[in-house]
Amino acid sequence: MDHLGNPDKNIGPIPIAKPSPPKYAAFEDQAAHANETDYVSERPLILYAYFETELARKNLQFYITHALHNAADFLFIFNGETNANELLPEAGNIRFIHRENKCYDLGAFAEVLTTNDLYKKYKRYITMNASIRGPFLPYWSEGCWSDMYLSKITEETKLVGMTMNCNIHNHIQSMIWAYDRTTIEILLFPSAPLVKKYKEILGPYVLDPVTPVPAMTAPGINSCPHEYWDAVAIEVYATGLIQAAGYKVDAMMFAFHSSAKYQETCKENGDVLVHGRYYGMDLHPYDTVFAKTNRGIGPLVLERLTDWTDGNGYTSYDRCHI
């Protein structure tokens, strides 16, 4: 089955973007190959979505201090009114754009990636938002946080995140996703046969009384939801779309790897990003490299690891290399 639809006849509400004036200067690596129309970077592209809140700003400041490095291109998407861009250092691999606060994070990523076909200039991607803080790594770890996620992408596995939520439909939660070109093309332009197959797998829609995720109306991420639960639906159905295409997904949390049948038996724990719901515990940041900060999970652990990482002077520039 051909899983990629015709971009000019995209199923989602947002058509493929037409060339438009750039909203940010070209990344240094891209500028160096400006005369190569088919140039595709070996560097990953990391998109970071931000909306101004007190907690988001703390997370952004931590990220700037500890997560930035020279082995990737970083594009910050500032949604709505904010001056947070003033916190960013000036570097050839760091850029930002301002946009209206619309379409939620996944819709924003789709808009940015399709504008001037940005996604075609890369092979690997990470999309994330300011609801998480990190990286948090133990002293003995020598690895690079972005490599930890991207290294899990293989010929078989095409979507990696922190956690799997087993409410409604099992899905990799979208506060951080790592994936490759195959994945993003499926999520942006799913073919009609793939969507038909996935709808058959889903079966008749049944409204959940606790988590009112609506039926799938816009397969993939290339749409602009205006309501919260419509945005949640896009996240929830994305994982199944990748699986319907014949690929696997992965989560960094260790419980996901505790059994070959984890996805068949995880319903009892549902959303693990709830206090005490990670099998009687709170999910620890060392399990997933990043911590979800707006759920009240392990506040003392978050405070201590934040202080210790700041005090240690940890920087990803020392760990992440091309």
One Martini backbone bead per residue (centre of mass of N, CA, C, O) as a GRO file, in nm:
protein
  322
    1MET     BB    1   0.096   0.036   0.022
    2ASP     BB    2   0.036   0.372  -0.028
    3HIS     BB    3   0.088   0.619   0.230
    4LEU     BB    4   0.119   0.857   0.023
    5GLY     BB    5  -0.017   1.135  -0.065
    6ASN     BB    6  -0.127   1.395  -0.246
    7PRO     BB    7  -0.046   1.713  -0.169
    8ASP     BB    8  -0.266   1.849  -0.372
    9LYS     BB    9  -0.477   1.621  -0.216
   10ASN     BB   10  -0.522   1.676   0.073
   11ILE     BB   11  -0.711   1.567   0.336
   12GLY     BB   12  -0.654   1.796   0.489
   13PRO     BB   13  -0.736   2.135   0.548
   14ILE     BB   14  -0.432   2.180   0.481
   15PRO     BB   15  -0.257   2.276   0.239
   16ILE     BB   16  -0.001   2.305   0.068
   17ALA     BB   17   0.244   2.517   0.072
   18LYS     BB   18   0.338   2.806  -0.059
   19PRO     BB   19   0.555   3.012  -0.147
   20SER     BB   20   0.724   3.227   0.090
   21PRO     BB   21   0.836   3.452   0.283
   22PRO     BB   22   1.067   3.446   0.498
   23LYS     BB   23   1.063   3.447   0.873
   24TYR     BB   24   1.368   3.352   0.855
   25ALA     BB   25   1.674   3.283   0.863
   26ALA     BB   26   1.888   3.085   0.748
   27PHE     BB   27   2.049   2.833   0.810
   28GLU     BB   28   2.376   2.787   0.792
   29ASP     BB   29   2.371   2.512   0.648
   30GLN     BB   30   2.168   2.595   0.425
   31ALA     BB   31   2.323   2.844   0.313
   32ALA     BB   32   2.579   2.673   0.219
   33HIS     BB   33   2.343   2.516   0.014
   34ALA     BB   34   2.168   2.712  -0.174
   35ASN     BB   35   2.254   2.584  -0.470
   36GLU     BB   36   2.113   2.317  -0.357
   37THR     BB   37   1.799   2.208  -0.422
   38ASP     BB   38   1.854   1.892  -0.296
   39TYR     BB   39   1.926   1.953  -0.013
   40VAL     BB   40   2.004   1.734   0.273
   41SER     BB   41   2.028   1.718   0.596
   42GLU     BB   42   2.198   1.553   0.869
   43ARG     BB   43   2.057   1.729   1.047
   44PRO     BB   44   1.848   1.789   1.283
   45LEU     BB   45   1.514   1.898   1.349
   46ILE     BB   46   1.409   2.133   1.607
   47LEU     BB   47   1.093   2.183   1.748
   48TYR     BB   48   0.962   2.467   1.951
   49ALA     BB   49   0.680   2.516   2.140
   50TYR     BB   50   0.533   2.843   2.242
   51PHE     BB   51   0.356   2.961   2.540
   52GLU     BB   52   0.278   3.203   2.760
   53THR     BB   53   0.408   3.117   3.080
   54GLU     BB   54   0.557   3.074   3.370
   55LEU     BB   55   0.637   2.775   3.325
   56ALA     BB   56   0.737   2.791   3.033
   57ARG     BB   57   0.972   2.985   3.091
   58LYS     BB   58   1.131   2.798   3.273
   59ASN     BB   59   1.164   2.575   3.061
   60LEU     BB   60   1.309   2.746   2.849
   61GLN     BB   61   1.552   2.835   3.016
   62PHE     BB   62   1.654   2.548   3.064
   63TYR     BB   63   1.683   2.466   2.767
   64ILE     BB   64   1.888   2.680   2.681
   65THR     BB   65   2.109   2.592   2.891
   66HIS     BB   66   2.091   2.246   2.840
   67ALA     BB   67   1.994   2.166   2.520
   68LEU     BB   68   2.164   2.314   2.352
   69HIS     BB   69   2.335   2.272   2.027
   70ASN     BB   70   2.547   2.197   1.728
   71ALA     BB   71   2.384   1.913   1.611
   72ALA     BB   72   2.143   2.116   1.536
   73ASP     BB   73   1.833   2.251   1.438
   74PHE     BB   74   1.665   2.537   1.581
   75LEU     BB   75   1.302   2.595   1.605
   76PHE     BB   76   1.114   2.856   1.728
   77ILE     BB   77   0.764   2.870   1.835
   78PHE     BB   78   0.584   3.166   1.879
   79ASN     BB   79   0.275   3.184   2.045
   80GLY     BB   80   0.195   3.479   2.055
   81GLU     BB   81   0.251   3.684   2.308
   82THR     BB   82   0.609   3.758   2.323
   83ASN     BB   83   0.971   3.788   2.450
   84ALA     BB   84   1.134   3.508   2.450
   85ASN     BB   85   1.339   3.552   2.214
   86GLU     BB   86   1.546   3.719   2.397
   87LEU     BB   87   1.678   3.446   2.522
   88LEU     BB   88   1.819   3.384   2.272
   89PRO     BB   89   2.079   3.292   2.111
   90GLU     BB   90   2.327   3.360   1.881
   91ALA     BB   91   2.297   3.140   1.594
   92GLY     BB   92   2.315   2.940   1.304
   93ASN     BB   93   2.109   2.706   1.459
   94ILE     BB   94   1.912   2.954   1.550
   95ARG     BB   95   1.557   2.999   1.537
   96PHE     BB   96   1.258   3.215   1.479
   97ILE     BB   97   0.897   3.246   1.527
   98HIS     BB   98   0.598   3.426   1.476
   99ARG     BB   99   0.257   3.354   1.579
  100GLU     BB  100  -0.037   3.266   1.604
  101ASN     BB  101  -0.260   3.127   1.847
  102LYS     BB  102  -0.295   2.841   1.657
  103CYS     BB  103  -0.367   2.488   1.616
  104TYR     BB  104  -0.177   2.420   1.797
  105ASP     BB  105   0.104   2.237   1.793
  106LEU     BB  106   0.061   2.041   1.551
  107GLY     BB  107  -0.039   2.260   1.356
  108ALA     BB  108   0.217   2.431   1.371
  109PHE     BB  109   0.414   2.223   1.265
  110ALA     BB  110   0.277   2.182   0.992
  111GLU     BB  111   0.303   2.471   0.893
  112VAL     BB  112   0.614   2.494   0.911
  113LEU     BB  113   0.696   2.235   0.745
  114THR     BB  114   0.535   2.327   0.474
  115THR     BB  115   0.679   2.578   0.453
  116ASN     BB  116   0.875   2.562   0.189
  117ASP     BB  117   0.945   2.262   0.249
  118LEU     BB  118   1.116   2.209   0.509
  119TYR     BB  119   1.106   1.893   0.551
  120LYS     BB  120   1.291   1.833   0.285
  121LYS     BB  121   1.573   1.932   0.443
  122TYR     BB  122   1.521   1.662   0.607
  123LYS     BB  123   1.530   1.340   0.803
  124ARG     BB  124   1.515   1.455   1.103
  125TYR     BB  125   1.298   1.481   1.406
  126ILE     BB  126   1.186   1.723   1.657
  127THR     BB  127   0.898   1.762   1.865
  128MET     BB  128   0.811   2.030   2.100
  129ASN     BB  129   0.732   2.159   2.431
  130ALA     BB  130   0.680   2.379   2.727
  131SER     BB  131   0.573   2.130   2.930
  132ILE     BB  132   0.878   2.062   2.946
  133ARG     BB  133   1.173   1.942   3.125
  134GLY     BB  134   1.512   1.971   2.998
  135PRO     BB  135   1.761   1.776   3.051
  136PHE     BB  136   1.775   1.465   3.246
  137LEU     BB  137   2.086   1.337   3.377
  138PRO     BB  138   2.299   1.139   3.487
  139TYR     BB  139   2.628   1.161   3.564
  140TRP     BB  140   2.713   0.893   3.388
  141SER     BB  141   2.607   1.028   3.146
  142GLU     BB  142   2.724   1.083   2.787
  143GLY     BB  143   2.484   1.162   2.634
  144CYS     BB  144   2.256   1.275   2.392
  145TRP     BB  145   1.935   1.359   2.399
  146SER     BB  146   1.862   1.351   2.091
  147ASP     BB  147   1.992   1.072   2.037
  148MET     BB  148   1.815   0.906   2.228
  149TYR     BB  149   1.567   0.942   2.042
  150LEU     BB  150   1.670   0.902   1.740
  151SER     BB  151   1.796   0.608   1.784
  152LYS     BB  152   1.496   0.469   1.784
  153ILE     BB  153   1.500   0.505   1.490
  154THR     BB  154   1.386   0.288   1.232
  155GLU     BB  155   1.263   0.080   0.993
  156GLU     BB  156   1.022   0.009   1.209
  157THR     BB  157   1.056   0.272   1.382
  158LYS     BB  158   0.863   0.605   1.366
  159LEU     BB  159   0.784   0.665   1.683
  160VAL     BB  160   0.895   0.883   1.954
  161GLY     BB  161   0.857   0.903   2.316
  162MET     BB  162   0.803   0.921   2.645
  163THR     BB  163   0.489   0.824   2.631
  164MET     BB  164   0.207   0.610   2.703
  165ASN     BB  165  -0.137   0.632   2.639
  166CYS     BB  166  -0.425   0.409   2.729
  167ASN     BB  167  -0.639   0.588   2.656
  168ILE     BB  168  -0.871   0.486   2.439
  169HIS     BB  169  -0.597   0.514   2.254
  170ASN     BB  170  -0.305   0.421   2.199
  171HIS     BB  171  -0.046   0.678   2.273
  172ILE     BB  172   0.190   0.902   2.187
  173GLN     BB  173   0.290   1.162   2.344
  174SER     BB  174   0.340   1.513   2.216
  175MET     BB  175   0.566   1.677   2.381
  176ILE     BB  176   0.751   1.444   2.239
  177TRP     BB  177   0.893   1.388   1.914
  178ALA     BB  178   1.038   1.129   1.711
  179TYR     BB  179   1.147   1.132   1.358
  180ASP     BB  180   1.101   1.086   1.012
  181ARG     BB  181   1.022   1.117   0.688
  182THR     BB  182   0.813   0.899   0.681
  183THR     BB  183   0.637   1.007   0.910
  184ILE     BB  184   0.575   1.301   0.816
  185GLU     BB  185   0.435   1.217   0.550
  186ILE     BB  186   0.204   1.068   0.684
  187LEU     BB  187   0.104   1.306   0.873
  188LEU     BB  188   0.060   1.512   0.631
  189PHE     BB  189   0.002   1.272   0.374
  190PRO     BB  190  -0.229   1.069   0.380
  191SER     BB  191  -0.364   0.818   0.234
  192ALA     BB  192  -0.663   0.691   0.151
  193PRO     BB  193  -0.604   0.388   0.208
  194LEU     BB  194  -0.493   0.434   0.493
  195VAL     BB  195  -0.741   0.567   0.617
  196LYS     BB  196  -0.934   0.336   0.561
  197LYS     BB  197  -0.783   0.125   0.726
  198TYR     BB  198  -0.793   0.278   0.999
  199LYS     BB  199  -1.102   0.295   1.026
  200GLU     BB  200  -1.139  -0.012   1.038
  201ILE     BB  201  -0.975  -0.049   1.299
  202LEU     BB  202  -1.146   0.140   1.483
  203GLY     BB  203  -1.430   0.162   1.416
  204PRO     BB  204  -1.676   0.244   1.594
  205TYR     BB  205  -1.778   0.513   1.760
  206VAL     BB  206  -1.697   0.583   2.114
  207LEU     BB  207  -1.786   0.759   2.380
  208ASP     BB  208  -1.607   0.888   2.638
  209PRO     BB  209  -1.702   1.001   2.957
  210VAL     BB  210  -1.408   1.114   3.048
  211THR     BB  211  -1.268   1.122   2.744
  212PRO     BB  212  -1.383   1.342   2.487
  213VAL     BB  213  -1.287   1.208   2.220
  214PRO     BB  214  -1.326   1.242   1.909
  215ALA     BB  215  -1.358   1.169   1.610
  216MET     BB  216  -1.201   1.117   1.323
  217THR     BB  217  -1.141   1.391   1.073
  218ALA     BB  218  -0.807   1.447   1.074
  219PRO     BB  219  -0.566   1.296   0.948
  220GLY     BB  220  -0.316   1.362   1.125
  221ILE     BB  221  -0.156   1.707   1.147
  222ASN     BB  222  -0.290   1.868   0.885
  223SER     BB  223  -0.437   2.088   1.092
  224CYS     BB  224  -0.689   2.328   1.259
  225PRO     BB  225  -0.759   2.338   1.565
  226HIS     BB  226  -0.995   2.508   1.809
  227GLU     BB  227  -1.024   2.269   2.005
  228TYR     BB  228  -0.904   2.079   2.247
  229TRP     BB  229  -1.022   1.790   2.170
  230ASP     BB  230  -0.932   1.808   1.876
  231ALA     BB  231  -0.629   1.813   1.945
  232VAL     BB  232  -0.620   1.546   2.095
  233ALA     BB  233  -0.711   1.368   1.859
  234ILE     BB  234  -0.460   1.403   1.688
  235GLU     BB  235  -0.274   1.263   1.885
  236VAL     BB  236  -0.424   0.991   1.925
  237TYR     BB  237  -0.434   0.906   1.602
  238ALA     BB  238  -0.135   0.907   1.506
  239THR     BB  239  -0.028   0.634   1.600
  240GLY     BB  240  -0.227   0.449   1.440
  241LEU     BB  241  -0.138   0.546   1.162
  242ILE     BB  242   0.147   0.432   1.177
  243GLN     BB  243   0.057   0.138   1.233
  244ALA     BB  244  -0.118   0.104   0.975
  245ALA     BB  245   0.155   0.134   0.796
  246GLY     BB  246   0.357  -0.088   0.961
  247TYR     BB  247   0.455   0.047   1.227
  248LYS     BB  248   0.634   0.142   1.501
  249VAL     BB  249   0.644   0.229   1.845
  250ASP     BB  250   0.791   0.444   2.110
  251ALA     BB  251   0.904   0.449   2.457
  252MET     BB  252   1.105   0.555   2.721
  253MET     BB  253   0.955   0.421   2.919
  254PHE     BB  254   1.014   0.126   3.085
  255ALA     BB  255   0.730  -0.008   3.098
  256PHE     BB  256   0.703  -0.050   2.787
  257HIS     BB  257   0.949  -0.289   2.826
  258SER     BB  258   0.817  -0.519   3.027
  259SER     BB  259   0.645  -0.616   2.766
  260ALA     BB  260   0.531  -0.746   2.468
  261LYS     BB  261   0.215  -0.678   2.589
  262TYR     BB  262   0.169  -0.386   2.685
  263GLN     BB  263  -0.056  -0.270   2.485
  264GLU     BB  264  -0.268  -0.496   2.598
  265THR     BB  265  -0.226  -0.411   2.939
  266CYS     BB  266  -0.243  -0.073   2.999
  267LYS     BB  267  -0.531   0.035   3.081
  268GLU     BB  268  -0.515   0.050   3.401
  269ASN     BB  269  -0.314   0.318   3.377
  270GLY     BB  270  -0.321   0.488   3.129
  271ASP     BB  271  -0.223   0.781   3.248
  272VAL     BB  272   0.110   0.833   3.364
  273LEU     BB  273   0.066   1.165   3.399
  274VAL     BB  274  -0.005   1.087   3.709
  275HIS     BB  275  -0.033   1.079   4.026
  276GLY     BB  276   0.050   0.738   4.089
  277ARG     BB  277   0.016   0.604   3.772
  278TYR     BB  278   0.312   0.467   3.772
  279TYR     BB  279   0.273   0.203   3.924
  280GLY     BB  280   0.248   0.385   4.207
  281MET     BB  281   0.403   0.618   4.073
  282ASP     BB  282   0.627   0.853   3.963
  283LEU     BB  283   0.764   0.977   3.703
  284HIS     BB  284   1.096   0.981   3.612
  285PRO     BB  285   1.321   1.172   3.439
  286TYR     BB  286   1.532   0.937   3.387
  287ASP     BB  287   1.326   0.774   3.207
  288THR     BB  288   1.276   1.041   2.979
  289VAL     BB  289   1.467   1.320   3.026
  290PHE     BB  290   1.184   1.438   3.075
  291ALA     BB  291   0.944   1.668   3.231
  292LYS     BB  292   0.628   1.702   3.338
  293THR     BB  293   0.507   2.023   3.480
  294ASN     BB  294   0.158   2.030   3.461
  295ARG     BB  295   0.079   1.762   3.679
  296GLY     BB  296   0.213   1.720   3.971
  297ILE     BB  297   0.486   1.563   3.932
  298GLY     BB  298   0.730   1.541   4.136
  299PRO     BB  299   0.817   1.832   4.262
  300LEU     BB  300   1.081   1.769   4.418
  301VAL     BB  301   1.238   1.637   4.192
  302LEU     BB  302   1.228   1.878   4.002
  303GLU     BB  303   1.367   2.081   4.187
  304ARG     BB  304   1.632   1.929   4.236
  305LEU     BB  305   1.721   1.877   3.939
  306THR     BB  306   1.729   2.169   3.862
  307ASP     BB  307   1.939   2.266   4.068
  308TRP     BB  308   2.164   2.059   3.998
  309THR     BB  309   2.195   2.126   3.698
  310ASP     BB  310   2.264   2.419   3.739
  311GLY     BB  311   2.507   2.373   3.939
  312ASN     BB  312   2.675   2.190   3.732
  313GLY     BB  313   2.662   2.310   3.425
  314TYR     BB  314   2.508   2.172   3.222
  315THR     BB  315   2.586   2.084   2.869
  316SER     BB  316   2.518   1.986   2.537
  317TYR     BB  317   2.782   2.085   2.401
  318ASP     BB  318   2.948   1.837   2.539
  319ARG     BB  319   2.750   1.585   2.407
  320CYS     BB  320   2.690   1.714   2.117
  321HIS     BB  321   2.767   1.566   1.795
  322ILE     BB  322   2.850   1.515   1.448
   0.00000   0.00000   0.00000
